[in-house]
Every structure is written in C-alpha cells, then in structure tokens.
Coordinates of C-alpha atoms in Angstrom, one line a residue:
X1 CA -112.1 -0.1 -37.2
X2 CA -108.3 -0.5 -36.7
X3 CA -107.8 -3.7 -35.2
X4 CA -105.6 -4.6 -32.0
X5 CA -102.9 -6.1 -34.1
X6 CA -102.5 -3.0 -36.6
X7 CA -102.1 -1.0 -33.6
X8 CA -98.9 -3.2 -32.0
X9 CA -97.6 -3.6 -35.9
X10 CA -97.7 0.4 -36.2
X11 CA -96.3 0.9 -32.3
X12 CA -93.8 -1.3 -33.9
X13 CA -92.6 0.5 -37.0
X14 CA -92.7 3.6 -35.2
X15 CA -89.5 2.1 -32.7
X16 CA -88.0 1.3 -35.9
X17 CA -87.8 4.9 -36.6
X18 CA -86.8 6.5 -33.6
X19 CA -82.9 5.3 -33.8
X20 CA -82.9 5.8 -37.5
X21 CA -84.6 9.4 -37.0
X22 CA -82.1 10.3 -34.2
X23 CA -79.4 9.4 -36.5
X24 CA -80.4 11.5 -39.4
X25 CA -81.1 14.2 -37.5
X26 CA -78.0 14.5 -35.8
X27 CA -76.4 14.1 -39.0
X28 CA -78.2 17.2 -40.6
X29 CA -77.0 19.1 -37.7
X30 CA -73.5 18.7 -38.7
X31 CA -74.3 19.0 -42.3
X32 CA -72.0 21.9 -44.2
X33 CA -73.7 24.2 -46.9
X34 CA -70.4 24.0 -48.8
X35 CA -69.6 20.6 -48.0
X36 CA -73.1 19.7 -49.5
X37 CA -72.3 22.1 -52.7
X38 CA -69.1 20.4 -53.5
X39 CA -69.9 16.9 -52.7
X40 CA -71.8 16.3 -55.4
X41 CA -69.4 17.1 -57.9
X42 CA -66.5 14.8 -56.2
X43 CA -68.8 12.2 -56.1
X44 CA -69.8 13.0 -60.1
X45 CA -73.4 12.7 -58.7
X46 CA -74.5 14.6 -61.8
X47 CA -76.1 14.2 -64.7
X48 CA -74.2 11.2 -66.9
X49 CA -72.5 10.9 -63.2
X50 CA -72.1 7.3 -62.2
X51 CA -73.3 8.0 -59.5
X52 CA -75.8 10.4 -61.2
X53 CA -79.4 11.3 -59.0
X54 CA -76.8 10.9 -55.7
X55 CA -77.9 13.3 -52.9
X56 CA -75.8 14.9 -50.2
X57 CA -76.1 17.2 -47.1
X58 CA -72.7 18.3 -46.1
X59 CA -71.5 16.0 -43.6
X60 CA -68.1 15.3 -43.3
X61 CA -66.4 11.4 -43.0
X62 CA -65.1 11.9 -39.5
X63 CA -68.1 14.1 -38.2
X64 CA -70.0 11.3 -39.8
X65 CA -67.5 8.6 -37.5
X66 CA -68.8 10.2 -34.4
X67 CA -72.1 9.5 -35.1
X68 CA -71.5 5.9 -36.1
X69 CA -69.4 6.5 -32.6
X70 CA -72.5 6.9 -30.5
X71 CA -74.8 4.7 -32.4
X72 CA -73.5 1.3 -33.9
X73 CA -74.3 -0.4 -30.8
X74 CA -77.8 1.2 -29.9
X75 CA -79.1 0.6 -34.2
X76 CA -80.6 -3.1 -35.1
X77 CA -80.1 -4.8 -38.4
X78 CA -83.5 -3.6 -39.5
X79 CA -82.6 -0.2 -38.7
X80 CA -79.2 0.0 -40.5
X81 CA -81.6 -1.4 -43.3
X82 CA -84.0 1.8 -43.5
X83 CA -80.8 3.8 -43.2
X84 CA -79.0 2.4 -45.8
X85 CA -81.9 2.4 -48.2
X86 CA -81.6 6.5 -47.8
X87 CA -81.4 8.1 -50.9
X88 CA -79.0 10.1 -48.7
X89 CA -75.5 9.5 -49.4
X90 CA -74.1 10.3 -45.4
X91 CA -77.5 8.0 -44.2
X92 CA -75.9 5.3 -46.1
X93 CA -72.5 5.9 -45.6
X94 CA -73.2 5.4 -42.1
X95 CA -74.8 2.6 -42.3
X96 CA -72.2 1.2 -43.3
X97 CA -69.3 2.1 -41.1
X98 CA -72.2 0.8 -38.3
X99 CA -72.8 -2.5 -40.3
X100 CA -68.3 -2.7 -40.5
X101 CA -68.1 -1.9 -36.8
X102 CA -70.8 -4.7 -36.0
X103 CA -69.1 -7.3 -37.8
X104 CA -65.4 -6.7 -36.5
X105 CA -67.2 -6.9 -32.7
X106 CA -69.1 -10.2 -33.4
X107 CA -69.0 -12.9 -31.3
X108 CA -70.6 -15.9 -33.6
X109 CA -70.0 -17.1 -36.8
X110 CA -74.0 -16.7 -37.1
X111 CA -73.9 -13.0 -36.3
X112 CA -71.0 -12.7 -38.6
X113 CA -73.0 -15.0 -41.5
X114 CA -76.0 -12.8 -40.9
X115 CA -73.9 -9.3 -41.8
X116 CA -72.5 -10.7 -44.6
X117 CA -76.3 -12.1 -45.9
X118 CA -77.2 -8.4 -45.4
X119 CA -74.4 -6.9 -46.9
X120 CA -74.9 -8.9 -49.8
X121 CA -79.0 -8.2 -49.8
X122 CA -78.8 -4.7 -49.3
X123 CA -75.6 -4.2 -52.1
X124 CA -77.6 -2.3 -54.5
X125 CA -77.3 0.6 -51.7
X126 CA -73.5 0.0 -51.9
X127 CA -73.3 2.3 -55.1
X128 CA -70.5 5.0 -54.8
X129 CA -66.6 3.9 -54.5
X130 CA -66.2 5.5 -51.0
X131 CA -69.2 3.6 -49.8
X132 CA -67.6 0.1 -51.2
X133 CA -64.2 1.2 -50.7
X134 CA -65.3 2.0 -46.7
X135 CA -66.9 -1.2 -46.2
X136 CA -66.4 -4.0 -48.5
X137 CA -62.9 -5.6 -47.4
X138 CA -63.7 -5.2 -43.9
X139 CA -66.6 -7.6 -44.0
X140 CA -66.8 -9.3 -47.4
X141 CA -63.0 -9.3 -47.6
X142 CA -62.5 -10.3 -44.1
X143 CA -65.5 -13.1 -44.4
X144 CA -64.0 -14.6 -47.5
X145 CA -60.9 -15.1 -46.2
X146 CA -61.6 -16.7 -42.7
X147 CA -64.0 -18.8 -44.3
X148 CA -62.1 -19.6 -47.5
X149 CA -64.8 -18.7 -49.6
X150 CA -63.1 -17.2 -52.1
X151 CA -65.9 -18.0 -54.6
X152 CA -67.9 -15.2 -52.5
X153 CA -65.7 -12.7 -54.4
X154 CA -65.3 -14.7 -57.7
X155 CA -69.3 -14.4 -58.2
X156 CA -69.1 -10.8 -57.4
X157 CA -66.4 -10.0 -60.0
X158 CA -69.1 -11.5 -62.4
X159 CA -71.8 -9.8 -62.0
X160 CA -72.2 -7.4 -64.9
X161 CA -72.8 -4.3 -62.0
X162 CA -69.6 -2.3 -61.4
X163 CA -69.8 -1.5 -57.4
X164 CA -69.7 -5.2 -57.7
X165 CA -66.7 -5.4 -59.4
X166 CA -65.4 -3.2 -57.3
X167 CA -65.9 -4.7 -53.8
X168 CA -64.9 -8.1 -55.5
X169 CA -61.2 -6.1 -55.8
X170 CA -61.2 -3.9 -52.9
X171 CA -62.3 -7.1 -50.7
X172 CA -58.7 -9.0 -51.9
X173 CA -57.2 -5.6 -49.1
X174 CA -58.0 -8.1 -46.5
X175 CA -56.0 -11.0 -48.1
X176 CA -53.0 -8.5 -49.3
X177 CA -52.6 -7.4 -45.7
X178 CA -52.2 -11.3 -45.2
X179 CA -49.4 -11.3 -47.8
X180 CA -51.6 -13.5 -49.9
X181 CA -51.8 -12.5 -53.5
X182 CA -53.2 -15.1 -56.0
X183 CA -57.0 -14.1 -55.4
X184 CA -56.1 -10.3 -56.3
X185 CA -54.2 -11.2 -59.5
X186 CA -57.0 -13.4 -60.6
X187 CA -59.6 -10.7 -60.1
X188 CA -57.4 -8.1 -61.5
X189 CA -56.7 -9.6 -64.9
X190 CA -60.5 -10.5 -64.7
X191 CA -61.8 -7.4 -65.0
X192 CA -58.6 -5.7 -66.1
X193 CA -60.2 -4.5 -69.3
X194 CA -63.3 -3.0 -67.6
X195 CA -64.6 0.1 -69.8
X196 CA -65.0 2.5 -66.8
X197 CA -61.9 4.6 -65.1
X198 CA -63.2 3.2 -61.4
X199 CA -62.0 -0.5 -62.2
X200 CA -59.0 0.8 -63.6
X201 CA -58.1 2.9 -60.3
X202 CA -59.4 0.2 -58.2
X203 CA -57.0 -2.2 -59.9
X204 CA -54.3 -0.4 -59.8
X205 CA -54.9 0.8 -56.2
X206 CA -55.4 -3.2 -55.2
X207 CA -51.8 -4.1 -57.1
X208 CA -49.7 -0.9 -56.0
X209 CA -51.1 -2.2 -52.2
X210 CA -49.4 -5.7 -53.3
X211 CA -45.8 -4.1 -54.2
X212 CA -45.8 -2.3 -50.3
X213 CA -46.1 -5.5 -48.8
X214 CA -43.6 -7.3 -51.9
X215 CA -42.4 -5.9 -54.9
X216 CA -41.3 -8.3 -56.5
X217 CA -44.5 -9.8 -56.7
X218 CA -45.9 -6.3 -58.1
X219 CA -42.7 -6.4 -60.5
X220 CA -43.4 -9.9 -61.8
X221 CA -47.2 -9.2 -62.5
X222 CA -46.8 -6.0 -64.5
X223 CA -43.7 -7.4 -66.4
X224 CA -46.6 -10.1 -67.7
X225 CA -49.3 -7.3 -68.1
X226 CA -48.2 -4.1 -67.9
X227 CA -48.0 -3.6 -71.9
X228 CA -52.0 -4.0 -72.1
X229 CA -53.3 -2.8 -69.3
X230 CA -54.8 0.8 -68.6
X231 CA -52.7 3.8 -68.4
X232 CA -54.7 4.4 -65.2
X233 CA -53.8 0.9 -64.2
X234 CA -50.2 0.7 -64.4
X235 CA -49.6 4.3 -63.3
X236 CA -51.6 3.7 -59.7
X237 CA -49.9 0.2 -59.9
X238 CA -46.0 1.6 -60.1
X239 CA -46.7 5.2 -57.9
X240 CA -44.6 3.8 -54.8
X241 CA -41.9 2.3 -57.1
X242 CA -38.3 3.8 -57.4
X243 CA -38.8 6.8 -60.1
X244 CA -36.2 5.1 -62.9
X245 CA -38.3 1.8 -62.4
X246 CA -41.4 4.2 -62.7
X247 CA -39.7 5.3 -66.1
X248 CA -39.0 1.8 -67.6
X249 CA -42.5 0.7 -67.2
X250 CA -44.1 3.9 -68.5
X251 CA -41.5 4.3 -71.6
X252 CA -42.2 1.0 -72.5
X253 CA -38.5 -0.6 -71.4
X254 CA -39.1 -3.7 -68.9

C-alpha cells in the first residue's frame, strides 16, 4: 500500500516539474532544424569534441533570452537544478542566464552565498565555453570581487578540469571592468601554458579586454611574456592594438 507520505513526496516532485516542463517545452517550440544541425559542429560536440556526446535542439541565444525573460522569476533553485542537469545544451544554457539574472536581482548576501554554493555544486553542468563564458563572471566574478575572495578563483584555476580554468579567467571580466588587473595576470601566466586552444583564446580574450580599458598595462605584460606564450594567445591579446604595434609583436621586434 502506498503510504500518505509517498503520496505528498510524489505530489511534490511532480510541482517540481511543471516549471521545468513548461520551460523545455517552450523551448522546443522555438527550436530550428538547421540551428540544431549546425550547432553541434560549432560547439565540436562530436566525436573527440570537447564537448563530445553534447546535444542540441535548435534554439537560438536570444530566442532562448525570452524564455529566461518570462521565467527566471517564476523557476526555484531546485528547478534551475533539474534544468541544468539536462543533457540538453539550450536546457542548461538557460539555466544559467536564469541562475545570472537571480543573482544580479538579490537582495541578501545569503541569497547571493547560496547562488554562488550552487553554481559551484552544479559546475560539472557548466561544460561548454558559451555556457561558462555566459555565466561565470557575472556571479563567480562578481562574488569574488565584492567579497574579496579572490582565492574562490585561485582554487578554480587549479583544478585539473578546463571549464574550470576557464571560468577562473573569464571571472577576472568582472575585476577588469573595475580597472583592476593583478588577479587576471596571475591566472593568465598560471595557466598560460594550458595544452588546449580554449585556455589559449580565453587568455588572450581576458588580456586584449585589459588593453581597452589600459594599454599600457596590456603592453607591459606581453613585453614580459609575449615571446613564450601561444600564438593563439598573443594574437587575441594584440587584435585591438595599432597594426604596426600588431607587427612588432608578431615579427618578434618589441
């Protein structure tokens, strides 16, 4: 016999799924045949991919922003939870521009501590570049740096996972729109010799977003480091620089 308490557990989980059911279905019905055809091959969701096994049903990032749009404030921790672990890539890309928009309208330090404790539980789901790159310096970035916990990031560039690389670099955004700079140099040259092309873009992207706000800054890292660094490094790193400077770097002549 089912008991009385199975039956309110089971009433329960089915709530849970009602959001999280809306959402995906409204999501399928903006999903794109072609979209889902090509997606997988930008996102190198194929075999010997790194983001191999990946799955995809067409739906574009701002179709996608309308659903988050109607939903972030209706959907529960616990339900961005059962999205995100979708082995859908637009389920948990919207779980996490939800899980961003929740964070930037907290009102407590304890509902901001509690997004970044899930963030961090649930990273393992945080496994393609857009899906870090979307996500990560708005709340991990953002949380280090009103906190000053820069050891939050430190512990991330450490870990021998690369989407945790990553968000340790792409959370330093939030500190270079600050115009502070040390944190992103440290992680650069941490993981400056990573193996895979995604640190090196990543790297690159992070010091090229230092030389917008100063360039002499830019200027005085790469005149340290530029001679053994990545191709892919130093070329994101000097794209916005004057073309003869561009040159001199490349060629080998700072």
């Amino acid at each position: 016999m089912i008991s009385f308490l199975s039956i309110l557990r089971r009433k329960k989980t089915n709530k849970l799924h009602v959001v999280v059911d809306e959402i995906k279905s409204a999501l399928q019905d903006l999903a794109l045949p072609e979209k889902a055809a090509f997606f997988p091959r930008f996102f190198k969701a194929g075999k010997g991919g790194y983001a191999e096994g990946d799955r995809f049903i067409g739906v574009t990032v701002p179709d996608q922003r309308k659903i988050v749009k109607e939903y972030w404030q209706r959907i529960s921790l616990p339900e961005i939870a059962e999205l995100l672990s979708s082995k859908i890539h637009e389920h948990r890309h919207c779980a996490l521009l939800m899980l961003v928009n929740k964070f930037e309208k907290a009102r407590s330090e304890k509902d901001k501590n509690d997004i970044v404790s899930f963030y961090l539980n649930y990273k393992k789901f945080v496994n393609n570049w857009d899906l870090v790159d979307n996500s990560a310096y708005k709340i991990l970035g953002r949380h280090s740096f009103e906190t000053e916990n820069e050891d939050l990031l430190r512990t991330l560039a450490a870990e021998e996972n690369m989407w945790s690389k990553r968000m340790a670099i792409v959370a330093t955004m939030f500190y270079v729109k600050k115009g502070k700079f040390e944190l992103l140099k440290e992680l650069a040259l941490y993981n400056l010799h990573h193996p895979h092309d995604l640190m090196h873009k990543a790297n690159g992207w992070l010091l090229r977003e230092m030389g917008n706000k100063n360039e002499a800054e830019l200027f005085s890292f790469l005149k340290t480091n530029y001679h053994t660094m990545p191709r892919t490094t130093l070329r994101y790193a000097i794209e916005k620089m004057d073309e003869d400077l561009r040159q001199d770097f490349l060629k080998g002549r700072i």
